[in-house]
Short mmCIF file of C-alpha atoms in Angstrom, two decimals:
data_model
loop_
_atom_site.label_atom_id
_atom_site.label_comp_id
_atom_site.label_asym_id
_atom_site.label_seq_id
_atom_site.Cartn_x
_atom_site.Cartn_y
_atom_site.Cartn_z
CA MET N 1 69.69 11.31 3.83
CA SER N 2 67.03 14.02 3.73
CA HIS N 3 63.43 13.42 4.81
CA PRO N 4 61.46 13.50 1.51
CA PRO N 5 62.45 10.03 0.18
CA ALA N 6 60.85 8.40 3.24
CA ARG N 7 57.37 9.62 2.23
CA PRO N 8 56.83 7.49 -0.89
CA THR N 9 57.85 4.43 1.12
CA ARG N 10 55.42 5.26 3.90
CA ARG N 11 52.74 5.88 1.28
CA ALA N 12 53.60 2.59 -0.46
CA ASP N 13 53.36 0.76 2.89
CA ALA N 14 49.99 2.36 3.53
CA GLU N 15 48.71 1.39 0.08
CA GLN N 16 49.92 -2.17 0.59
CA ASN N 17 48.15 -2.31 3.96
CA VAL N 18 44.91 -1.00 2.46
CA ALA N 19 45.11 -3.64 -0.29
CA LYS N 20 45.78 -6.40 2.27
CA ILE N 21 42.92 -5.21 4.47
CA LEU N 22 40.48 -5.06 1.55
CA ASP N 23 41.48 -8.52 0.29
CA ALA N 24 41.01 -9.87 3.80
CA ALA N 25 37.69 -8.02 4.24
CA VAL N 26 36.24 -9.46 1.02
CA ALA N 27 37.53 -12.96 1.88
CA CYS N 28 36.30 -12.89 5.52
CA LEU N 29 32.91 -11.35 4.73
CA SER N 30 32.38 -13.82 1.85
CA ARG N 31 32.73 -16.66 4.34
CA ASP N 32 30.83 -14.97 7.19
CA ALA N 33 28.72 -11.83 6.85
CA GLY N 34 29.20 -11.27 10.59
CA ALA N 35 33.04 -11.21 10.44
CA SER N 36 34.39 -8.67 12.93
CA VAL N 37 37.03 -5.98 12.45
CA SER N 38 39.40 -8.11 14.58
CA ASP N 39 38.84 -11.16 12.32
CA ILE N 40 39.64 -9.04 9.28
CA ALA N 41 42.72 -7.42 10.85
CA ARG N 42 44.02 -10.87 11.81
CA ALA N 43 43.44 -12.26 8.30
CA ALA N 44 45.17 -9.21 6.81
CA GLY N 45 48.14 -9.59 9.17
CA VAL N 46 47.84 -6.00 10.41
CA GLY N 47 47.04 -4.60 13.84
CA ARG N 48 43.61 -3.21 14.71
CA VAL N 49 45.13 0.26 15.15
CA THR N 50 46.55 0.14 11.60
CA LEU N 51 43.20 -1.05 10.26
CA TYR N 52 41.27 1.70 12.07
CA GLY N 53 43.80 4.20 10.71
CA HIS N 54 42.50 3.40 7.21
CA PHE N 55 38.88 2.45 7.96
CA PRO N 56 37.50 4.31 10.98
CA SER N 57 34.56 1.91 11.50
CA ARG N 58 33.30 -1.55 10.55
CA GLU N 59 30.73 0.26 8.39
CA ALA N 60 33.48 2.01 6.39
CA LEU N 61 35.31 -1.29 5.96
CA VAL N 62 32.18 -3.17 4.82
CA GLU N 63 31.38 -0.40 2.33
CA ALA N 64 34.93 -0.56 0.95
CA ALA N 65 34.67 -4.37 0.64
CA LEU N 66 31.37 -4.11 -1.25
CA THR N 67 32.82 -1.40 -3.50
CA ARG N 68 35.78 -3.69 -4.25
CA ALA N 69 33.45 -6.63 -5.02
CA LEU N 70 31.31 -4.44 -7.29
CA ALA N 71 34.43 -3.20 -9.11
CA GLU N 72 35.47 -6.83 -9.77
CA GLY N 73 31.93 -7.47 -10.99
CA GLU N 74 32.12 -4.48 -13.32
CA ALA N 75 35.27 -5.95 -14.88
CA VAL N 76 33.23 -9.08 -15.78
CA LEU N 77 29.95 -7.42 -16.81
CA GLY N 78 31.70 -4.66 -18.77
CA ASN N 79 33.14 -7.32 -21.10
CA LEU N 80 29.77 -8.81 -22.04
CA ASP N 81 28.57 -8.16 -25.58
CA LEU N 82 25.01 -6.94 -25.06
CA THR N 83 24.46 -5.65 -28.59
CA GLY N 84 22.48 -8.57 -30.09
CA ASP N 85 18.88 -9.71 -29.55
CA PRO N 86 17.80 -8.03 -26.29
CA ARG N 87 16.37 -11.32 -24.96
CA ASP N 88 19.68 -13.17 -25.52
CA ALA N 89 21.62 -10.22 -24.09
CA LEU N 90 19.37 -10.19 -21.01
CA GLU N 91 19.87 -13.92 -20.48
CA ALA N 92 23.67 -13.51 -20.70
CA LEU N 93 23.54 -10.57 -18.31
CA ILE N 94 21.38 -12.52 -15.82
CA THR N 95 23.72 -15.54 -15.94
CA SER N 96 26.84 -13.44 -15.28
CA SER N 97 25.13 -11.23 -12.69
CA TRP N 98 23.86 -14.29 -10.82
CA LEU N 99 27.39 -15.76 -10.57
CA LEU N 100 28.63 -12.47 -9.10
CA VAL N 101 25.72 -12.09 -6.69
CA ALA N 102 26.09 -15.73 -5.58
CA GLN N 103 29.83 -15.21 -5.02
CA TRP N 104 29.31 -12.02 -3.01
CA THR N 105 26.07 -12.87 -1.20
CA ALA N 106 27.64 -12.75 2.25
CA VAL N 107 29.44 -9.46 1.50
CA LEU N 108 26.11 -8.03 0.31
CA GLU N 109 24.37 -9.34 3.42
CA ALA N 110 27.03 -7.74 5.63
CA ALA N 111 26.58 -4.48 3.71
CA GLN N 112 22.78 -4.61 4.02
CA GLU N 113 23.17 -5.01 7.79
CA ALA N 114 26.02 -2.53 8.34
CA LEU N 115 25.25 0.28 5.87
CA PRO N 116 22.44 2.82 6.13
CA SER N 117 19.27 1.77 4.34
CA GLY N 118 19.50 2.56 0.60
CA ARG N 119 23.30 2.77 0.47
CA VAL N 120 23.69 -0.72 -1.04
CA GLN N 121 21.35 0.20 -3.90
CA GLU N 122 23.25 3.50 -4.44
CA LEU N 123 26.49 1.57 -4.83
CA HIS N 124 24.73 -0.61 -7.45
CA ALA N 125 24.14 2.38 -9.72
CA LYS N 126 26.46 1.12 -12.49
CA PRO N 127 25.11 -2.44 -12.86
CA ALA N 128 21.57 -1.06 -12.52
CA GLN N 129 22.27 1.42 -15.34
CA ARG N 130 23.51 -1.40 -17.59
CA VAL N 131 20.26 -3.34 -17.05
CA ASP N 132 18.21 -0.19 -17.54
CA ASP N 133 19.93 0.61 -20.86
CA LEU N 134 19.32 -2.91 -22.14
CA ILE N 135 15.67 -2.82 -21.11
CA ARG N 136 15.10 0.54 -22.83
CA ARG N 137 16.67 -0.77 -26.02
CA GLY N 138 14.54 -3.92 -25.80
CA GLN N 139 11.41 -1.81 -25.28
CA ALA N 140 12.30 0.42 -28.25
CA GLU N 141 12.85 -2.65 -30.45
CA GLY N 142 9.63 -4.33 -29.30
CA ALA N 143 11.44 -7.22 -27.58
CA PHE N 144 10.26 -6.21 -24.08
CA ARG N 145 6.91 -4.91 -22.87
CA ALA N 146 6.50 -1.14 -22.92
CA ASP N 147 3.36 -1.01 -20.74
CA LEU N 148 5.56 -0.95 -17.61
CA PRO N 149 8.35 1.60 -17.00
CA ALA N 150 11.96 0.51 -17.51
CA GLU N 151 12.78 1.58 -13.91
CA TRP N 152 10.25 -0.91 -12.59
CA LEU N 153 11.51 -3.75 -14.80
CA THR N 154 15.08 -3.04 -13.65
CA SER N 155 13.92 -3.05 -10.05
CA VAL N 156 12.12 -6.40 -10.50
CA LEU N 157 15.34 -8.02 -11.77
CA HIS N 158 17.23 -6.62 -8.79
CA HIS N 159 14.64 -7.94 -6.31
CA VAL N 160 14.44 -11.38 -7.92
CA ILE N 161 18.23 -11.89 -8.18
CA HIS N 162 18.93 -10.72 -4.65
CA GLY N 163 15.90 -12.59 -3.31
CA ALA N 164 17.17 -15.78 -5.01
CA ALA N 165 20.57 -15.32 -3.33
CA ILE N 166 18.80 -15.21 0.06
CA ASP N 167 16.75 -18.30 -0.92
CA VAL N 168 19.97 -20.18 -1.74
CA ALA N 169 21.63 -19.02 1.50
CA LYS N 170 18.57 -20.25 3.47
CA GLY N 171 18.50 -23.60 1.66
CA ARG N 172 15.14 -22.89 -0.04
CA LEU N 173 16.62 -22.93 -3.56
CA ASP N 174 19.34 -25.04 -5.20
CA GLY N 175 22.08 -22.70 -6.39
CA ALA N 176 22.48 -24.82 -9.53
CA ASP N 177 18.89 -24.00 -10.58
CA ALA N 178 18.95 -20.31 -9.75
CA ALA N 179 20.24 -18.67 -12.96
CA ARG N 180 17.88 -20.74 -15.12
CA PHE N 181 14.85 -20.05 -12.89
CA ILE N 182 15.65 -16.32 -12.76
CA ALA N 183 16.12 -16.05 -16.54
CA LYS N 184 12.88 -17.93 -17.33
CA THR N 185 10.94 -15.82 -14.83
CA ILE N 186 12.34 -12.48 -15.94
CA LEU N 187 12.09 -13.13 -19.69
CA ALA N 188 8.40 -14.04 -19.19
CA ALA N 189 7.80 -11.04 -16.93
CA TYR N 190 9.38 -8.69 -19.52
CA ALA N 191 7.55 -10.12 -22.54
CA GLU N 192 5.01 -7.94 -24.36
CA PRO N 193 1.58 -9.15 -23.09
CA GLY N 194 -0.03 -11.41 -25.68
CA SER N 195 3.25 -11.90 -27.55
CA MET P 1 -10.93 -11.33 51.64
CA SER P 2 -8.70 -14.29 50.78
CA HIS P 3 -5.82 -14.02 48.30
CA PRO P 4 -7.04 -15.96 45.21
CA PRO P 5 -9.56 -13.38 43.86
CA ALA P 6 -6.71 -10.86 43.38
CA ARG P 7 -5.03 -13.05 40.74
CA PRO P 8 -7.56 -12.69 37.90
CA THR P 9 -7.41 -8.90 38.32
CA ARG P 10 -3.63 -8.85 38.18
CA ARG P 11 -3.80 -11.09 35.14
CA ALA P 12 -6.41 -8.82 33.54
CA ASP P 13 -4.17 -5.80 34.19
CA ALA P 14 -1.25 -7.60 32.64
CA GLU P 15 -3.31 -8.57 29.59
CA GLN P 16 -4.49 -4.99 29.22
CA ASN P 17 -0.90 -3.75 29.44
CA VAL P 18 0.27 -6.25 26.81
CA ALA P 19 -2.56 -5.13 24.50
CA LYS P 20 -1.68 -1.44 25.04
CA ILE P 21 2.02 -2.11 24.45
CA LEU P 22 1.36 -4.08 21.25
CA ASP P 23 -1.01 -1.41 19.89
CA ALA P 24 1.62 1.23 20.63
CA ALA P 25 4.41 -0.90 19.13
CA VAL P 26 2.54 -1.40 15.85
CA ALA P 27 1.59 2.31 15.71
CA CYS P 28 5.10 3.59 16.57
CA LEU P 29 6.95 1.16 14.29
CA SER P 30 4.54 1.91 11.41
CA ARG P 31 5.56 5.56 11.62
CA ASP P 32 9.25 4.91 12.30
CA ALA P 33 11.02 1.56 11.91
CA GLY P 34 13.66 2.83 14.34
CA ALA P 35 11.22 3.57 17.20
CA SER P 36 12.86 2.76 20.54
CA VAL P 37 11.48 0.78 23.49
CA SER P 38 11.16 4.10 25.37
CA ASP P 39 9.10 5.62 22.53
CA ILE P 40 6.79 2.62 22.60
CA ALA P 41 6.47 2.57 26.41
CA ARG P 42 5.60 6.28 26.35
CA ALA P 43 2.99 5.82 23.61
CA ALA P 44 1.48 2.88 25.52
CA GLY P 45 1.38 4.90 28.75
CA VAL P 46 3.31 2.26 30.70
CA GLY P 47 6.72 2.37 32.36
CA ARG P 48 9.80 0.79 30.79
CA VAL P 49 9.98 -1.70 33.68
CA THR P 50 6.42 -2.85 32.98
CA LEU P 51 7.19 -3.14 29.27
CA TYR P 52 10.38 -5.14 29.87
CA GLY P 53 8.37 -7.36 32.24
CA HIS P 54 6.34 -8.48 29.21
CA PHE P 55 8.92 -8.12 26.43
CA PRO P 56 12.47 -8.70 27.65
CA SER P 57 14.11 -7.03 24.62
CA ARG P 58 13.34 -4.73 21.70
CA GLU P 59 13.73 -7.80 19.49
CA ALA P 60 10.94 -9.62 21.38
CA LEU P 61 8.73 -6.53 21.12
CA VAL P 62 9.34 -6.09 17.38
CA GLU P 63 8.60 -9.77 16.78
CA ALA P 64 5.35 -9.46 18.73
CA ALA P 65 4.40 -6.34 16.71
CA LEU P 66 5.04 -8.14 13.42
CA THR P 67 3.08 -11.18 14.64
CA ARG P 68 0.17 -8.87 15.51
CA ALA P 69 0.34 -7.15 12.08
CA LEU P 70 0.44 -10.54 10.33
CA ALA P 71 -2.57 -11.72 12.37
CA GLU P 72 -4.53 -8.64 11.25
CA GLY P 73 -3.43 -9.41 7.69
CA GLU P 74 -4.62 -12.99 8.03
CA ALA P 75 -8.06 -11.70 9.02
CA VAL P 76 -8.22 -9.82 5.67
CA LEU P 77 -6.60 -12.44 3.42
CA GLY P 78 -8.53 -15.31 5.04
CA ASN P 79 -11.78 -13.70 3.84
CA LEU P 80 -10.78 -13.55 0.17
CA ASP P 81 -12.59 -15.94 -2.16
CA LEU P 82 -9.75 -17.57 -4.07
CA THR P 83 -11.82 -20.38 -5.62
CA GLY P 84 -12.41 -18.93 -9.13
CA ASP P 85 -10.05 -18.52 -12.11
CA PRO P 86 -6.53 -18.78 -10.63
CA ARG P 87 -5.42 -15.63 -12.51
CA ASP P 88 -8.27 -13.55 -11.08
CA ALA P 89 -7.68 -15.05 -7.63
CA LEU P 90 -3.98 -14.21 -7.84
CA GLU P 91 -4.73 -10.64 -8.85
CA ALA P 92 -7.11 -10.24 -5.89
CA LEU P 93 -4.55 -11.77 -3.55
CA ILE P 94 -1.80 -9.47 -4.85
CA THR P 95 -3.99 -6.36 -4.46
CA SER P 96 -4.92 -7.20 -0.85
CA SER P 97 -1.41 -8.37 0.05
CA TRP P 98 0.08 -5.17 -1.34
CA LEU P 99 -2.21 -3.00 0.81
CA LEU P 100 -1.12 -4.94 3.90
CA VAL P 101 2.58 -4.87 3.01
CA ALA P 102 2.37 -1.13 2.24
CA GLN P 103 0.62 -0.50 5.57
CA TRP P 104 3.18 -2.50 7.54
CA THR P 105 6.35 -1.68 5.58
CA ALA P 106 8.03 0.09 8.49
CA VAL P 107 7.09 -2.69 10.93
CA LEU P 108 8.57 -5.19 8.48
CA GLU P 109 11.69 -3.07 8.08
CA ALA P 110 12.08 -2.90 11.85
CA ALA P 111 11.64 -6.68 12.02
CA GLN P 112 14.17 -7.27 9.24
CA GLU P 113 16.70 -5.18 11.17
CA ALA P 114 15.94 -6.47 14.68
CA LEU P 115 15.20 -10.16 14.15
CA PRO P 116 17.70 -12.87 13.26
CA SER P 117 18.03 -13.43 9.50
CA GLY P 118 15.26 -15.70 8.22
CA ARG P 119 12.88 -15.14 11.16
CA VAL P 120 10.68 -12.69 9.20
CA GLN P 121 10.16 -15.26 6.43
CA GLU P 122 9.36 -17.95 9.06
CA LEU P 123 6.63 -15.72 10.49
CA HIS P 124 5.21 -15.38 6.95
CA ALA P 125 4.54 -19.13 6.73
CA LYS P 126 0.73 -18.73 6.61
CA PRO P 127 0.45 -16.10 3.83
CA ALA P 128 3.19 -17.94 1.91
CA GLN P 129 1.19 -21.19 2.18
CA ARG P 130 -1.93 -19.45 0.79
CA VAL P 131 0.02 -18.25 -2.28
CA ASP P 132 1.63 -21.66 -2.68
CA ASP P 133 -1.78 -23.43 -2.60
CA LEU P 134 -3.17 -21.06 -5.23
CA ILE P 135 -0.14 -21.52 -7.48
CA ARG P 136 -0.34 -25.32 -7.25
CA ARG P 137 -4.03 -25.23 -8.17
CA GLY P 138 -3.25 -22.88 -11.07
CA GLN P 139 -0.48 -25.19 -12.26
CA ALA P 140 -2.77 -28.23 -12.02
CA GLU P 141 -5.48 -26.40 -14.01
CA GLY P 142 -3.02 -25.16 -16.64
CA ALA P 143 -3.45 -21.47 -15.73
CA PHE P 144 0.14 -21.10 -14.48
CA ARG P 145 3.38 -22.45 -15.88
CA ALA P 146 4.46 -25.84 -14.56
CA ASP P 147 8.07 -25.70 -15.84
CA LEU P 148 9.12 -23.89 -12.64
CA PRO P 149 8.45 -25.22 -9.12
CA ALA P 150 5.61 -23.67 -7.10
CA GLU P 151 8.07 -22.83 -4.27
CA TRP P 152 10.07 -20.66 -6.65
CA LEU P 153 6.99 -18.87 -8.02
CA THR P 154 5.85 -18.18 -4.43
CA SER P 155 9.28 -16.86 -3.59
CA VAL P 156 9.28 -14.55 -6.64
CA LEU P 157 5.99 -12.96 -5.52
CA HIS P 158 7.42 -12.44 -2.04
CA HIS P 159 10.58 -10.80 -3.38
CA VAL P 160 8.70 -8.54 -5.82
CA ILE P 161 6.07 -7.37 -3.29
CA HIS P 162 8.61 -6.68 -0.55
CA GLY P 163 11.04 -5.14 -3.03
CA ALA P 164 8.27 -2.84 -4.27
CA ALA P 165 7.57 -1.74 -0.69
CA ILE P 166 11.23 -0.74 -0.35
CA ASP P 167 11.06 1.06 -3.73
CA VAL P 168 8.05 3.06 -2.50
CA ALA P 169 9.76 3.85 0.81
CA LYS P 170 12.85 5.08 -1.10
CA GLY P 171 10.76 7.20 -3.50
CA ARG P 172 11.67 5.08 -6.55
CA LEU P 173 8.09 3.90 -7.13
CA ASP P 174 4.72 5.63 -6.78
CA GLY P 175 2.66 3.68 -4.24
CA ALA P 176 -0.45 4.25 -6.39
CA ASP P 177 1.13 2.25 -9.26
CA ALA P 178 2.55 -0.57 -7.19
CA ALA P 179 -0.31 -3.11 -7.03
CA ARG P 180 -0.97 -2.80 -10.78
CA PHE P 181 2.73 -3.12 -11.69
CA ILE P 182 3.19 -6.11 -9.40
CA ALA P 183 0.08 -7.90 -10.73
CA LYS P 184 1.04 -7.33 -14.40
CA THR P 185 4.59 -8.51 -13.74
CA ILE P 186 3.65 -11.59 -11.74
CA LEU P 187 0.81 -12.72 -14.04
CA ALA P 188 3.23 -12.55 -16.99
CA ALA P 189 6.00 -14.30 -15.03
CA TYR P 190 3.60 -17.12 -14.06
CA ALA P 191 2.09 -17.62 -17.53
CA GLU P 192 2.74 -20.89 -19.37
CA PRO P 193 5.53 -20.05 -21.89
CA GLY P 194 4.04 -19.57 -25.35
CA SER P 195 0.52 -19.25 -23.95
#
């Protein structure tokens, strides 16, 4: 046997390890935002040295876990039909976004603690763009107020959804009420004044 | 001379040191949320040992700085006349609160990083109560929507104001627009649907 055939196997092993580590990272961090690298290595069934070979720090691992969670979220949000009445589309987008944020609250919390300030919002560029596009269309069609910039309205939705997730985590808000409260609040906040 | 008279002096020295340390902590953390205990000791003109004698950890010092900032805020907010039209009162409260939050953003950021999750919101109990009282009065008088609980409406204002402070810090929002944007958004969000 010559050497070359061994490489794909080693690469396949490495890819399998990365997948196991990421699955374990998302699962562990979803249960406990403070999960350690050792906890995650144990759950993945790999050694710490192997884990550090792929993710040189807890920060790198948390960022990869958030990126994975956001990619799963994109698969859901990307399938929504947002072409109808902007108000209905916004309500559908809020309902789906809330389910994702609620599912990944602890991963997000871990990321907010472990990543440099601003990085979490950078990684949210795609979902933020989707909201921004919908708001601009709604403004153009007269469904949403145009006296405030779309960037600000997008930002308000981000703050209210993520704030609600913290409220639920702290026991200040019933998770079953959250999507309805958020939608009612945001639709009113976005309405053309006097409409 | 007998011993007792020395005690008030030592106590006065200690009180003066605490005041100097807290002034320096608020000043340093306002400029840089990452200011270290050494930075603060230097700015206060006291040694690290003296500082640690009063504040055993950076966490304790940051909490004391936030408590001081909130007390100064209370002195401003406590003087507002909030007895008139609930909408006007809310706008006045938002404008003053925004100025305080904008002034103390870095102190708040330091607190959010250094204090256990939830502690910052606990320390906000007094300003949160003031908003909550105003919202309940507005709901009772029909000025604000009553289909959403007052706790939620209070929470929304908190999330939007603090989110806006982060937006300004990250350069996503012009600080000169913030109070106006927040007030327009919140007044619309709080309005009775269909009013």
